[in-house]
Short mmCIF file of C-alpha atoms in Angstrom, two decimals:
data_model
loop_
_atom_site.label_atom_id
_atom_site.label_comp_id
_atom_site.label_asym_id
_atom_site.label_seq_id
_atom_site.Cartn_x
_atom_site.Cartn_y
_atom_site.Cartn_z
CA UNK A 23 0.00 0.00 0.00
CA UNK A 24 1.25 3.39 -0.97
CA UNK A 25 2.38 5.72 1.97
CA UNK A 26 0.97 9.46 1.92
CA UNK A 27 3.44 12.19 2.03
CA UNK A 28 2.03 15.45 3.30
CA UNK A 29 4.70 18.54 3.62
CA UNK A 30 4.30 21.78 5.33
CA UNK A 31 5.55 24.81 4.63
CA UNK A 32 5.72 27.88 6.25
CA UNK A 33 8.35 30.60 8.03
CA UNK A 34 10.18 30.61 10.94
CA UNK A 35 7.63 30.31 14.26
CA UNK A 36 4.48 29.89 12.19
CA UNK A 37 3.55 26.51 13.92
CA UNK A 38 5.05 23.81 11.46
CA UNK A 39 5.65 21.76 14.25
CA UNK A 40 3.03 21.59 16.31
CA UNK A 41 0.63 20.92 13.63
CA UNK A 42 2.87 18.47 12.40
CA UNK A 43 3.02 16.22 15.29
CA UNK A 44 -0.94 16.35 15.83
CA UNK A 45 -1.26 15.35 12.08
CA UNK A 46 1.47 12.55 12.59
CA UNK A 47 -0.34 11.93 15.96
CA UNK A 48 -4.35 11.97 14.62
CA UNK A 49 -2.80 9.93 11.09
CA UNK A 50 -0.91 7.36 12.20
CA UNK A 51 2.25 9.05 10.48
CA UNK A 52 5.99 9.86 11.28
CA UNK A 53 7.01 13.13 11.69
CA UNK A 54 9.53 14.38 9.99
CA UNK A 55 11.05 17.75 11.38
CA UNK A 56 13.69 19.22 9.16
CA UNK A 57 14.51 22.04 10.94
CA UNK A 58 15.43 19.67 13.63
CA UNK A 59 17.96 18.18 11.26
CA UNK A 60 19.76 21.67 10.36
CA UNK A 61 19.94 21.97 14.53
CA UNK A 62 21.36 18.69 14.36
CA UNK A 63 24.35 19.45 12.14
CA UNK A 64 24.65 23.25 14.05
CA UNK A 65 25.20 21.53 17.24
CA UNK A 66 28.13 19.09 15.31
CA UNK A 67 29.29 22.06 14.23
CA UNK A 68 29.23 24.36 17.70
CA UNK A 69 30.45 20.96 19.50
CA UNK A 70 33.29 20.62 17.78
CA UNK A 71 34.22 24.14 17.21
CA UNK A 72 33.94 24.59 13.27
CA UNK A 73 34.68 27.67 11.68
CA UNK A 74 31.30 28.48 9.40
CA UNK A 75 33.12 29.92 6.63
CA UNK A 76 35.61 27.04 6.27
CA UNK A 77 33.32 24.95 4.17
CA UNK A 78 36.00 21.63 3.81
CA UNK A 79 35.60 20.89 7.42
CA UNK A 80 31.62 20.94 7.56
CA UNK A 81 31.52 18.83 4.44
CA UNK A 82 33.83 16.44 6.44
CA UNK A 83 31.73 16.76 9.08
CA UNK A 84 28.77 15.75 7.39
CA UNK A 85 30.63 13.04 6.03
CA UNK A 86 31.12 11.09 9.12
CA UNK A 87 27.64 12.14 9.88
CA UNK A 88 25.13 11.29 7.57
CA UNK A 89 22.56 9.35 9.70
CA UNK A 90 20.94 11.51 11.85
CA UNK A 91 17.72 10.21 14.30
CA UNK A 92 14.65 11.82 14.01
CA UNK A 93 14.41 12.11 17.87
CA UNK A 94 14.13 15.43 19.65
CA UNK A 95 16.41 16.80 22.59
CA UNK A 96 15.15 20.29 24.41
CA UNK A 97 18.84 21.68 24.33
CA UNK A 98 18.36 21.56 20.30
CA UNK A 99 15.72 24.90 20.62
CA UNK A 100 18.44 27.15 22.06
CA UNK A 101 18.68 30.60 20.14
CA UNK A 102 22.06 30.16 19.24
CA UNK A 103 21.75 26.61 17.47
CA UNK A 104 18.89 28.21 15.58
CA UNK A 105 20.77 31.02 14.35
CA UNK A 106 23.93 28.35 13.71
CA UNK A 107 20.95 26.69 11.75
CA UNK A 108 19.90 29.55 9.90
CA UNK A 109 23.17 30.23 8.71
CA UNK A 110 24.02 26.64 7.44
CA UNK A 111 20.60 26.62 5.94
CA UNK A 112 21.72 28.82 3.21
CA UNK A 113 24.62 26.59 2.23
CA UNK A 114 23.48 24.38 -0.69
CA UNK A 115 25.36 21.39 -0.13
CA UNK A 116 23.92 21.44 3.23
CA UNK A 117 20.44 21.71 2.06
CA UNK A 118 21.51 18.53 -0.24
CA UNK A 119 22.50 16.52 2.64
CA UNK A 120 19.33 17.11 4.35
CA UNK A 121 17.30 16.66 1.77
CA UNK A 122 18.91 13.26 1.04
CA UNK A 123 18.25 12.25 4.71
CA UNK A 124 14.07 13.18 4.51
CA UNK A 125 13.62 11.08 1.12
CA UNK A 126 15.55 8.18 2.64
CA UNK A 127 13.45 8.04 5.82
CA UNK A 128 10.36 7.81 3.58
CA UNK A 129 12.06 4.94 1.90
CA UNK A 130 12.20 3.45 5.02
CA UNK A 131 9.75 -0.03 5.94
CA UNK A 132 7.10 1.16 8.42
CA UNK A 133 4.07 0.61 9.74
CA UNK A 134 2.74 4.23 9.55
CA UNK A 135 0.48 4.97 7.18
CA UNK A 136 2.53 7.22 5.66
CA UNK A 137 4.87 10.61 6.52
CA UNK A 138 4.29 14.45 7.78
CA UNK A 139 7.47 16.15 6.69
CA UNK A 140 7.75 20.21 7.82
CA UNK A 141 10.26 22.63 7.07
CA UNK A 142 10.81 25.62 4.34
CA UNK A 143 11.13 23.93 1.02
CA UNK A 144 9.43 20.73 1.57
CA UNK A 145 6.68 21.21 -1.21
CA UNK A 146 8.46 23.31 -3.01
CA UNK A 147 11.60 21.19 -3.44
CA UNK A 148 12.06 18.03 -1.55
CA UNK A 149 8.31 16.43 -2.31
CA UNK A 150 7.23 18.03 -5.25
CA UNK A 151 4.60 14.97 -5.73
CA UNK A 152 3.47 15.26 -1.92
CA UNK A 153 0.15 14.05 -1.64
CA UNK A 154 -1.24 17.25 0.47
CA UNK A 155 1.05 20.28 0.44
CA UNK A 156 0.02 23.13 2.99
CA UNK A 157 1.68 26.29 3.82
CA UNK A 158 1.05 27.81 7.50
CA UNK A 159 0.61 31.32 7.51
CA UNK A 160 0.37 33.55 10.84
CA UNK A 161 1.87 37.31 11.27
CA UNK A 162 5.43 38.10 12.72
CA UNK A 163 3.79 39.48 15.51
CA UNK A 164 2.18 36.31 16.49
CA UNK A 165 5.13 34.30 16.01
CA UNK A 166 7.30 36.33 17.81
CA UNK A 167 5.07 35.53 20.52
CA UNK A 168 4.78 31.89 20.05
CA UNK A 169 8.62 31.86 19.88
CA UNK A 170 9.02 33.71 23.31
CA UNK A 171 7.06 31.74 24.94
CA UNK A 172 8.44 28.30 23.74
CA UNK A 173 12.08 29.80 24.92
CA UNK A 174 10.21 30.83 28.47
CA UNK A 175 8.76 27.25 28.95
CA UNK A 176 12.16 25.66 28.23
CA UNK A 177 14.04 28.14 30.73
CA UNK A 178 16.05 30.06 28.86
CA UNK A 179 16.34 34.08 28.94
CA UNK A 180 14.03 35.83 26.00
CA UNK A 181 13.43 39.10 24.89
CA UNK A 182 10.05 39.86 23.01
CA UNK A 183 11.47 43.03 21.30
CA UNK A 184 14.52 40.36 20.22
CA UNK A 185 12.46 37.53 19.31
CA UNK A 186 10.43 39.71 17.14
CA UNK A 187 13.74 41.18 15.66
CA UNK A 188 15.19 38.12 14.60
CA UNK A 189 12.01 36.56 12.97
CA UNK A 190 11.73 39.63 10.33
CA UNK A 191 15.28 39.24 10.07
CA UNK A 192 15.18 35.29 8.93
CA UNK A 193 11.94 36.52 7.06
CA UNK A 194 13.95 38.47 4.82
CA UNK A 195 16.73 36.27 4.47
CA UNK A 196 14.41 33.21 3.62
CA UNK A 197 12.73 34.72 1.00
CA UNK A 198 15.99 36.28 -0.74
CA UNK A 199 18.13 33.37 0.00
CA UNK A 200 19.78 32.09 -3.75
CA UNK A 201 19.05 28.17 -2.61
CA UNK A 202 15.58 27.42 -1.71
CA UNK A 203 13.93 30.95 -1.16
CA UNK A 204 10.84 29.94 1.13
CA UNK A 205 7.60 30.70 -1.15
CA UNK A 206 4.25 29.25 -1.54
CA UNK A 207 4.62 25.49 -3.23
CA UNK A 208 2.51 24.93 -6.17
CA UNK A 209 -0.67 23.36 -5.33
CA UNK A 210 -0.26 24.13 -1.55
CA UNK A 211 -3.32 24.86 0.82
CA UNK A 212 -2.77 28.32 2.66
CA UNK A 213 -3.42 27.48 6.49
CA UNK A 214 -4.24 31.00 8.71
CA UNK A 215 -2.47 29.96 12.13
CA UNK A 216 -3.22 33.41 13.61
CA UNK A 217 -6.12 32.20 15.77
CA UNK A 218 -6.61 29.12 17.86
CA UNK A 219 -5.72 25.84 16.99
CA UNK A 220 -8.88 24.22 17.16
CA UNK A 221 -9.91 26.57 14.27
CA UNK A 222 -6.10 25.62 12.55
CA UNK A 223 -6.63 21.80 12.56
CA UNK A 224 -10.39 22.20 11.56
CA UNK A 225 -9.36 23.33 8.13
CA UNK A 226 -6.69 20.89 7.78
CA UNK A 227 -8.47 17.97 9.02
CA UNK A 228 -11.25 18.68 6.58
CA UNK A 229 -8.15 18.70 3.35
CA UNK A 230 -7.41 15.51 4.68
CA UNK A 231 -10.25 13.65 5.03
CA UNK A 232 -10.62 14.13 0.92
CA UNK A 233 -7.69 12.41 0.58
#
């Protein structure tokens, strides 16, 4: 039996994640969180003290490491690691390695009925042929918000005024970026994730169910 592939899309903070998991959750499906990968390799790379513009020693790096888990650790959601993350993000042979790792877990024998795979070019690059594509919309404001709090919760120091700083700043730089540019993927639902998530899930539940 064929497994579904559903991607989302969406900036930095817009809820990928959570929606993901309750999808993977509700569907029987595994989650696949690529931003968790790119933290991943930033945390290699912060670990073992890797200059970011010396590009032979994170390709080595990856090298040696090219079978990352899909399993989450809380010290992964720092700010800095997500910066680290943001940085490497624009590096294409990066994206390439990552991208290789997502289609190889779908490859994978499971009993899931299929995969939930969120990120910033999942639809637009690395499924193309997804079964359901959506892209999660909610303002920076909102976000910024969202993104405070989940640093508050995990007890580390955050600044709204910051927070909401940095996400127009990756914004910008994920739209412009050369490799990837985060946009809309053809054939994606738009998801509003600017009020609760009852009302979020209600519109996605009902693009499933046609499936």
């Amino acid at each position: 039996m064929k497994k579904i592939i559903i991607t989302i899309d969406g900036p930095a903070a817009s809820g990928k994640g959570r929606i993901a998991k309750y999808i993977a959750k509700k569907y029987n499906l595994t989650h696949i969180d690529s931003g968790l990968l790119y933290r991943k390799i930033a945390k290699l790379l912060i670990d073992n003290k890797i200059n970011l513009k010396n590009i032979n020693h994170i390709k080595k790096l990856l090298n040696k490491n090219n079978n990352f888990t899909l399993r989450n650790n809380r010290d992964l959601r720092n700010e800095h690691i997500g910066k680290v993350s943001s940085i490497i993000a624009k590096m294409n042979f990066v994206r390439k390695h990552v991208n290789k790792q997502q289609i190889l877990y779908t490859k994978q024998k499971t009993e899931k009925t299929g995969f939930v795979i969120d990120g910033r070019d999942i639809g637009s690059v690395v499924f193309k042929n997804a079964d359901l594509k959506l892209y999660i919309e909610a303002n920076e404001k909102n976000r910024a918000k969202r993104r405070h709090k989940q640093l508050i919760d995990s007890g580390e120091r955050s600044i709204y005024p910051e927070i909401l700083k940095d996400i127009k700043l990756r914004d910008k730089k994920d739209i412009k970026r050369k490799n990837s540019p985060l946009i809309v993927p053809k054939g994606a639902f738009i998801i509003d994730n600017n009020g609760s998530f009852k009302d979020t899930v209600s519109q996605i539940n009902k693009l499933i169910k046609n499936l």
